[in-house]
PDB file of C-alpha atoms in Angstrom:
ATOM      1  CA  UNK F   1     109.438 101.133  79.489  1.00 87.00           C
ATOM      2  CA  UNK F   2     110.037 103.764  82.377  1.00 96.00           C
ATOM      3  CA  UNK F   3     113.163 103.379  85.270  1.00 97.00           C
ATOM      4  CA  UNK F   4     114.443 103.673  88.256  1.00 98.00           C
ATOM      5  CA  UNK F   5     117.404 103.348  90.246  1.00 98.00           C
ATOM      6  CA  UNK F   6     117.641 102.621  93.805  1.00 97.00           C
ATOM      7  CA  UNK F   7     119.825 101.946  96.722  1.00 97.00           C
ATOM      8  CA  UNK F   8     120.596 105.717  96.259  1.00 97.00           C
ATOM      9  CA  UNK F   9     122.600 106.317  99.283  1.00 96.00           C
ATOM     10  CA  UNK F  10     125.228 109.147  98.266  1.00 96.00           C
ATOM     11  CA  UNK F  11     124.810 113.459  97.437  1.00 95.00           C
ATOM     12  CA  UNK F  12     127.360 113.660  94.819  1.00 96.00           C
ATOM     13  CA  UNK F  13     126.681 110.738  92.898  1.00 97.00           C
ATOM     14  CA  UNK F  14     122.890 111.435  93.444  1.00 97.00           C
ATOM     15  CA  UNK F  15     123.655 114.101  91.894  1.00 96.00           C
ATOM     16  CA  UNK F  16     125.168 112.921  88.822  1.00 97.00           C
ATOM     17  CA  UNK F  17     122.377 109.894  88.942  1.00 98.00           C
ATOM     18  CA  UNK F  18     120.054 113.043  88.082  1.00 97.00           C
ATOM     19  CA  UNK F  19     121.479 113.593  85.049  1.00 96.00           C
ATOM     20  CA  UNK F  20     120.391 110.545  83.531  1.00 97.00           C
ATOM     21  CA  UNK F  21     116.937 111.084  84.342  1.00 96.00           C
ATOM     22  CA  UNK F  22     115.907 108.601  85.740  1.00 97.00           C
ATOM     23  CA  UNK F  23     111.561 108.186  85.709  1.00 97.00           C
ATOM     24  CA  UNK F  24     112.538 107.769  89.632  1.00 98.00           C
ATOM     25  CA  UNK F  25     115.555 107.583  92.746  1.00 98.00           C
ATOM     26  CA  UNK F  26     114.477 104.895  95.030  1.00 98.00           C
ATOM     27  CA  UNK F  27     116.173 104.840  98.647  1.00 98.00           C
ATOM     28  CA  UNK F  28     115.571 102.439 101.163  1.00 97.00           C
ATOM     29  CA  UNK F  29     115.024 103.020 104.188  1.00 98.00           C
ATOM     30  CA  UNK F  30     115.266  99.983 106.210  1.00 96.00           C
ATOM     31  CA  UNK F  31     118.281  99.204 109.390  1.00 95.00           C
ATOM     32  CA  UNK F  32     118.836  95.780 107.585  1.00 93.00           C
ATOM     33  CA  UNK F  33     119.816  97.183 104.838  1.00 94.00           C
ATOM     34  CA  UNK F  34     123.247  98.870 103.570  1.00 94.00           C
ATOM     35  CA  UNK F  35     121.337 101.277 101.615  1.00 96.00           C
ATOM     36  CA  UNK F  36     119.676 101.849 103.976  1.00 97.00           C
ATOM     37  CA  UNK F  37     119.043 105.921 103.274  1.00 97.00           C
ATOM     38  CA  UNK F  38     119.573 108.847 106.657  1.00 93.00           C
ATOM     39  CA  UNK F  39     120.512 111.832 104.853  1.00 93.00           C
ATOM     40  CA  UNK F  40     119.043 115.112 102.255  1.00 94.00           C
ATOM     41  CA  UNK F  41     118.700 114.612  99.238  1.00 95.00           C
ATOM     42  CA  UNK F  42     119.706 116.885  97.051  1.00 92.00           C
ATOM     43  CA  UNK F  43     116.317 119.416  94.691  1.00 92.00           C
ATOM     44  CA  UNK F  44     115.563 116.632  92.009  1.00 93.00           C
ATOM     45  CA  UNK F  45     113.890 117.549  88.646  1.00 94.00           C
ATOM     46  CA  UNK F  46     109.583 117.594  89.227  1.00 91.00           C
ATOM     47  CA  UNK F  47     110.184 114.269  85.969  1.00 95.00           C
ATOM     48  CA  UNK F  48     112.281 111.988  88.410  1.00 97.00           C
ATOM     49  CA  UNK F  49     109.879 110.424  91.260  1.00 97.00           C
ATOM     50  CA  UNK F  50     111.225 110.377  94.576  1.00 97.00           C
ATOM     51  CA  UNK F  51     110.737 106.792  95.853  1.00 98.00           C
ATOM     52  CA  UNK F  52     110.315 105.679  99.855  1.00 98.00           C
ATOM     53  CA  UNK F  53     111.547 101.838 100.312  1.00 98.00           C
ATOM     54  CA  UNK F  54     110.384 100.447 102.755  1.00 98.00           C
ATOM     55  CA  UNK F  55     110.717  96.530 105.032  1.00 97.00           C
ATOM     56  CA  UNK F  56     107.341  96.198 106.955  1.00 97.00           C
ATOM     57  CA  UNK F  57     108.136 100.118 108.634  1.00 98.00           C
ATOM     58  CA  UNK F  58     105.305 101.328 111.384  1.00 98.00           C
ATOM     59  CA  UNK F  59     102.390 103.932 108.914  1.00 98.00           C
ATOM     60  CA  UNK F  60     103.178 106.081 110.902  1.00 97.00           C
ATOM     61  CA  UNK F  61     106.916 106.144 110.060  1.00 98.00           C
ATOM     62  CA  UNK F  62     106.563 105.693 106.246  1.00 98.00           C
ATOM     63  CA  UNK F  63     103.835 109.248 106.888  1.00 96.00           C
ATOM     64  CA  UNK F  64     106.514 110.854 108.076  1.00 96.00           C
ATOM     65  CA  UNK F  65     109.587 109.875 105.873  1.00 97.00           C
ATOM     66  CA  UNK F  66     107.016 110.993 103.162  1.00 96.00           C
ATOM     67  CA  UNK F  67     106.577 114.198 104.421  1.00 94.00           C
ATOM     68  CA  UNK F  68     110.441 115.207 105.544  1.00 96.00           C
ATOM     69  CA  UNK F  69     111.339 113.671 101.725  1.00 96.00           C
ATOM     70  CA  UNK F  70     107.975 114.169 100.133  1.00 94.00           C
ATOM     71  CA  UNK F  71     108.369 111.040  98.341  1.00 96.00           C
ATOM     72  CA  UNK F  72     105.699 110.511  95.395  1.00 96.00           C
ATOM     73  CA  UNK F  73     106.202 106.822  95.715  1.00 98.00           C
ATOM     74  CA  UNK F  74     106.257 104.463  98.177  1.00 98.00           C
ATOM     75  CA  UNK F  75     107.566 100.841  98.160  1.00 98.00           C
ATOM     76  CA  UNK F  76     106.676  98.466 100.100  1.00 98.00           C
ATOM     77  CA  UNK F  77     109.039  95.289 100.447  1.00 95.00           C
ATOM     78  CA  UNK F  78     108.635  93.387 103.099  1.00 96.00           C
ATOM     79  CA  UNK F  79     105.549  91.210 104.800  1.00 96.00           C
ATOM     80  CA  UNK F  80     101.953  93.714 104.577  1.00 98.00           C
ATOM     81  CA  UNK F  81      99.496  92.361 103.812  1.00 98.00           C
ATOM     82  CA  UNK F  82      96.945  93.677 101.525  1.00 98.00           C
ATOM     83  CA  UNK F  83      95.083  95.875 105.016  1.00 98.00           C
ATOM     84  CA  UNK F  84      98.313  96.958 105.352  1.00 98.00           C
ATOM     85  CA  UNK F  85      98.534  98.584 102.210  1.00 98.00           C
ATOM     86  CA  UNK F  86      94.563 100.183 102.675  1.00 98.00           C
ATOM     87  CA  UNK F  87      95.158 101.590 105.804  1.00 98.00           C
ATOM     88  CA  UNK F  88      98.249 103.796 103.999  1.00 98.00           C
ATOM     89  CA  UNK F  89      96.536 104.001 101.388  1.00 97.00           C
ATOM     90  CA  UNK F  90      94.142 106.380 103.105  1.00 96.00           C
ATOM     91  CA  UNK F  91      96.510 107.584 105.491  1.00 95.00           C
ATOM     92  CA  UNK F  92      99.049 108.703 102.423  1.00 96.00           C
ATOM     93  CA  UNK F  93      95.199 110.269 101.124  1.00 94.00           C
ATOM     94  CA  UNK F  94      94.405 112.874 104.036  1.00 93.00           C
ATOM     95  CA  UNK F  95      98.168 113.876 103.813  1.00 91.00           C
ATOM     96  CA  UNK F  96      97.736 114.335 100.207  1.00 90.00           C
ATOM     97  CA  UNK F  97      94.736 115.998 100.125  1.00 88.00           C
ATOM     98  CA  UNK F  98      95.986 117.906 103.610  1.00 86.00           C
ATOM     99  CA  UNK F  99      99.024 118.932 101.374  1.00 82.00           C
ATOM    100  CA  UNK F 100      96.836 119.651  98.217  1.00 76.00           C
ATOM    101  CA  UNK F 101      99.707 117.118  96.127  1.00 79.00           C
ATOM    102  CA  UNK F 102      99.683 114.426  93.836  1.00 83.00           C
ATOM    103  CA  UNK F 103      98.345 111.520  95.390  1.00 90.00           C
ATOM    104  CA  UNK F 104     101.425 109.337  95.557  1.00 96.00           C
ATOM    105  CA  UNK F 105     102.233 105.702  94.397  1.00 97.00           C
ATOM    106  CA  UNK F 106     101.820 102.375  96.346  1.00 98.00           C
ATOM    107  CA  UNK F 107     103.964  99.481  94.704  1.00 98.00           C
ATOM    108  CA  UNK F 108     104.683  96.048  96.779  1.00 98.00           C
ATOM    109  CA  UNK F 109     107.236  93.662  96.042  1.00 98.00           C
ATOM    110  CA  UNK F 110     107.018  90.468  95.658  1.00 97.00           C
ATOM    111  CA  UNK F 111     109.798  88.059  95.337  1.00 94.00           C
ATOM    112  CA  UNK F 112     110.318  85.408  93.537  1.00 94.00           C
ATOM    113  CA  UNK F 113     112.512  82.348  92.599  1.00 85.00           C
ATOM    114  CA  UNK F 114     111.521  79.769  90.157  1.00 86.00           C
ATOM    115  CA  UNK F 115     107.895  79.654  90.464  1.00 92.00           C
ATOM    116  CA  UNK F 116     105.190  81.838  92.328  1.00 95.00           C
ATOM    117  CA  UNK F 117     101.913  81.617  93.399  1.00 96.00           C
ATOM    118  CA  UNK F 118      99.948  84.260  91.390  1.00 97.00           C
ATOM    119  CA  UNK F 119      96.974  83.970  93.833  1.00 97.00           C
ATOM    120  CA  UNK F 120      98.314  86.352  96.478  1.00 97.00           C
ATOM    121  CA  UNK F 121      98.224  88.611  94.540  1.00 98.00           C
ATOM    122  CA  UNK F 122      94.169  88.490  93.723  1.00 97.00           C
ATOM    123  CA  UNK F 123      93.805  90.574  97.534  1.00 98.00           C
ATOM    124  CA  UNK F 124      95.728  93.460  96.692  1.00 98.00           C
ATOM    125  CA  UNK F 125      94.446  94.083  93.395  1.00 97.00           C
ATOM    126  CA  UNK F 126      92.842  97.650  93.447  1.00 96.00           C
ATOM    127  CA  UNK F 127      94.328  98.736  95.930  1.00 96.00           C
ATOM    128  CA  UNK F 128      97.952  98.767  95.064  1.00 98.00           C
ATOM    129  CA  UNK F 129      98.944 100.768  91.712  1.00 98.00           C
ATOM    130  CA  UNK F 130     101.669  98.468  90.645  1.00 98.00           C
ATOM    131  CA  UNK F 131     103.106  95.143  91.868  1.00 98.00           C
ATOM    132  CA  UNK F 132     107.605  94.653  91.938  1.00 98.00           C
ATOM    133  CA  UNK F 133     108.982  91.383  91.657  1.00 97.00           C
ATOM    134  CA  UNK F 134     112.545  91.128  92.256  1.00 95.00           C
ATOM    135  CA  UNK F 135     114.108  87.801  93.591  1.00 92.00           C
ATOM    136  CA  UNK F 136     114.102  86.377  95.939  1.00 85.00           C
ATOM    137  CA  UNK F 137     117.151  85.858  98.083  1.00 65.00           C
ATOM    138  CA  UNK F 138     119.054  86.513 102.140  1.00 62.00           C
ATOM    139  CA  UNK F 139     118.418  90.259 101.638  1.00 61.00           C
ATOM    140  CA  UNK F 140     115.790  91.723 100.766  1.00 54.00           C
ATOM    141  CA  UNK F 141     116.831  93.479  97.765  1.00 48.00           C
ATOM    142  CA  UNK F 142     120.061  93.959  95.844  1.00 51.00           C
ATOM    143  CA  UNK F 143     121.008  90.402  95.478  1.00 51.00           C
ATOM    144  CA  UNK F 144     121.948  90.764  92.498  1.00 62.00           C
ATOM    145  CA  UNK F 145     120.837  87.600  90.754  1.00 76.00           C
ATOM    146  CA  UNK F 146     117.729  86.950  88.311  1.00 90.00           C
ATOM    147  CA  UNK F 147     114.915  85.155  89.500  1.00 93.00           C
ATOM    148  CA  UNK F 148     113.467  83.011  86.458  1.00 93.00           C
ATOM    149  CA  UNK F 149     111.694  86.030  84.211  1.00 96.00           C
ATOM    150  CA  UNK F 150     109.070  82.605  82.470  1.00 95.00           C
ATOM    151  CA  UNK F 151     107.142  82.389  85.506  1.00 96.00           C
ATOM    152  CA  UNK F 152     105.827  85.804  84.670  1.00 97.00           C
ATOM    153  CA  UNK F 153     104.313  84.237  81.275  1.00 95.00           C
ATOM    154  CA  UNK F 154     101.283  83.068  84.035  1.00 94.00           C
ATOM    155  CA  UNK F 155     100.819  86.766  85.605  1.00 97.00           C
ATOM    156  CA  UNK F 156      97.430  87.111  85.646  1.00 96.00           C
ATOM    157  CA  UNK F 157      96.513  90.348  86.018  1.00 96.00           C
ATOM    158  CA  UNK F 158      95.993  93.951  84.221  1.00 95.00           C
ATOM    159  CA  UNK F 159      97.601  95.879  87.269  1.00 97.00           C
ATOM    160  CA  UNK F 160     100.560  96.713  85.270  1.00 98.00           C
ATOM    161  CA  UNK F 161     104.373  94.817  87.000  1.00 98.00           C
ATOM    162  CA  UNK F 162     108.385  96.735  87.612  1.00 98.00           C
ATOM    163  CA  UNK F 163     110.615  94.532  86.708  1.00 97.00           C
ATOM    164  CA  UNK F 164     113.494  94.290  89.248  1.00 96.00           C
ATOM    165  CA  UNK F 165     116.287  91.880  90.405  1.00 93.00           C
ATOM    166  CA  UNK F 166     119.572  91.620  89.861  1.00 92.00           C
ATOM    167  CA  UNK F 167     119.280  93.412  86.199  1.00 96.00           C
ATOM    168  CA  UNK F 168     122.597  94.342  84.769  1.00 96.00           C
ATOM    169  CA  UNK F 169     124.015  95.486  81.248  1.00 96.00           C
ATOM    170  CA  UNK F 170     124.641  91.457  80.934  1.00 95.00           C
ATOM    171  CA  UNK F 171     120.805  91.108  81.142  1.00 95.00           C
ATOM    172  CA  UNK F 172     120.190  93.746  78.187  1.00 94.00           C
ATOM    173  CA  UNK F 173     119.083  91.446  75.584  1.00 94.00           C
ATOM    174  CA  UNK F 174     116.725  89.033  78.134  1.00 95.00           C
ATOM    175  CA  UNK F 175     115.294  92.319  79.411  1.00 95.00           C
ATOM    176  CA  UNK F 176     114.661  93.531  75.183  1.00 93.00           C
ATOM    177  CA  UNK F 177     112.641  89.865  74.632  1.00 94.00           C
ATOM    178  CA  UNK F 178     110.861  90.610  77.251  1.00 95.00           C
ATOM    179  CA  UNK F 179     109.532  93.785  76.412  1.00 93.00           C
ATOM    180  CA  UNK F 180     108.736  91.937  73.176  1.00 92.00           C
ATOM    181  CA  UNK F 181     105.569  90.242  74.775  1.00 95.00           C
ATOM    182  CA  UNK F 182     102.446  92.248  75.631  1.00 95.00           C
ATOM    183  CA  UNK F 183     103.414  91.517  79.505  1.00 97.00           C
ATOM    184  CA  UNK F 184     101.925  94.697  81.549  1.00 98.00           C
ATOM    185  CA  UNK F 185     105.594  96.068  82.809  1.00 97.00           C
ATOM    186  CA  UNK F 186     105.132  99.301  84.053  1.00 97.00           C
ATOM    187  CA  UNK F 187     109.076  99.624  84.462  1.00 97.00           C
ATOM    188  CA  UNK F 188     112.848  97.950  84.976  1.00 97.00           C
ATOM    189  CA  UNK F 189     114.544  98.502  88.449  1.00 97.00           C
ATOM    190  CA  UNK F 190     118.738  98.980  89.170  1.00 97.00           C
ATOM    191  CA  UNK F 191     120.301  98.214  91.607  1.00 95.00           C
ATOM    192  CA  UNK F 192     123.426  96.456  92.746  1.00 93.00           C
ATOM    193  CA  UNK F 193     125.010  95.071  89.203  1.00 95.00           C
ATOM    194  CA  UNK F 194     125.513  99.045  88.857  1.00 97.00           C
ATOM    195  CA  UNK F 195     127.495  99.336  92.013  1.00 96.00           C
ATOM    196  CA  UNK F 196     131.574 100.243  93.364  1.00 95.00           C
ATOM    197  CA  UNK F 197     129.624  99.913  96.386  1.00 96.00           C
ATOM    198  CA  UNK F 198     127.348  99.292  98.344  1.00 95.00           C
ATOM    199  CA  UNK F 199     125.132 102.868  97.646  1.00 96.00           C
ATOM    200  CA  UNK F 200     127.473 104.007  95.559  1.00 97.00           C
ATOM    201  CA  UNK F 201     125.509 103.912  91.111  1.00 98.00           C
ATOM    202  CA  UNK F 202     128.454 103.078  88.182  1.00 98.00           C
ATOM    203  CA  UNK F 203     127.429 106.758  86.184  1.00 98.00           C
ATOM    204  CA  UNK F 204     128.691 105.163  82.387  1.00 98.00           C
ATOM    205  CA  UNK F 205     127.621 101.598  83.008  1.00 97.00           C
ATOM    206  CA  UNK F 206     123.980 103.494  84.006  1.00 98.00           C
ATOM    207  CA  UNK F 207     124.045 105.778  80.634  1.00 97.00           C
ATOM    208  CA  UNK F 208     125.072 103.009  78.421  1.00 97.00           C
ATOM    209  CA  UNK F 209     121.796 101.212  80.177  1.00 97.00           C
ATOM    210  CA  UNK F 210     120.119 104.084  79.733  1.00 96.00           C
ATOM    211  CA  UNK F 211     120.927 104.561  76.690  1.00 95.00           C
ATOM    212  CA  UNK F 212     119.648 100.791  75.207  1.00 93.00           C
ATOM    213  CA  UNK F 213     116.534 100.681  77.200  1.00 91.00           C
ATOM    214  CA  UNK F 214     115.912 104.813  75.360  1.00 89.00           C
ATOM    215  CA  UNK F 215     115.874 102.248  71.834  1.00 89.00           C
ATOM    216  CA  UNK F 216     114.018 100.177  72.870  1.00 84.00           C
ATOM    217  CA  UNK F 217     110.976 102.500  73.482  1.00 77.00           C
ATOM    218  CA  UNK F 218     111.819 104.250  70.670  1.00 77.00           C
ATOM    219  CA  UNK F 219     111.845 100.491  68.477  1.00 64.00           C
TER     220      UNK F 219
END
């Protein structure tokens, strides 16, 4: 079970979070977000995959950020079509071949409240590497509350997914329960429930959560 910490913004805070060795660090490129990122990223260990988060951005904009920040994961948080994902995949493959770098993952986000039509996913199968399920709310992520995870009991796909949306220390028992199922959960994605301000993470609380996740992995 991998951990992604999303919505990073401040250099010192990034370095502190990096010390906890999450598997992914997320940086949001969306001007309407209070976590919109336009800074430098400090050098990270190779074990941490830098993740660029975009909302209906042009493919050119995404590729430009990949070149600037060396992202290993692109997370699409808008209404991007399967054709967009296919075109982006082709561009990223071209870039990886030219630069002789490892291939770049694509994660497609879908927002859920208390129901979801899983038929929507079929068009994206075989194009994106992972789905990410987040809470449907006013904001594009960082809404601070969970959706009804029982909806995922009907998940019909073998494509692994990332569980996101309002996950904090209070959700540890719920996380333990869902990890006992045979759902193909690849990672847990956390953001606003671990913040003291937008983009500023509470290191002590993240440390507790990471330790709990490690126990789940070992158990």
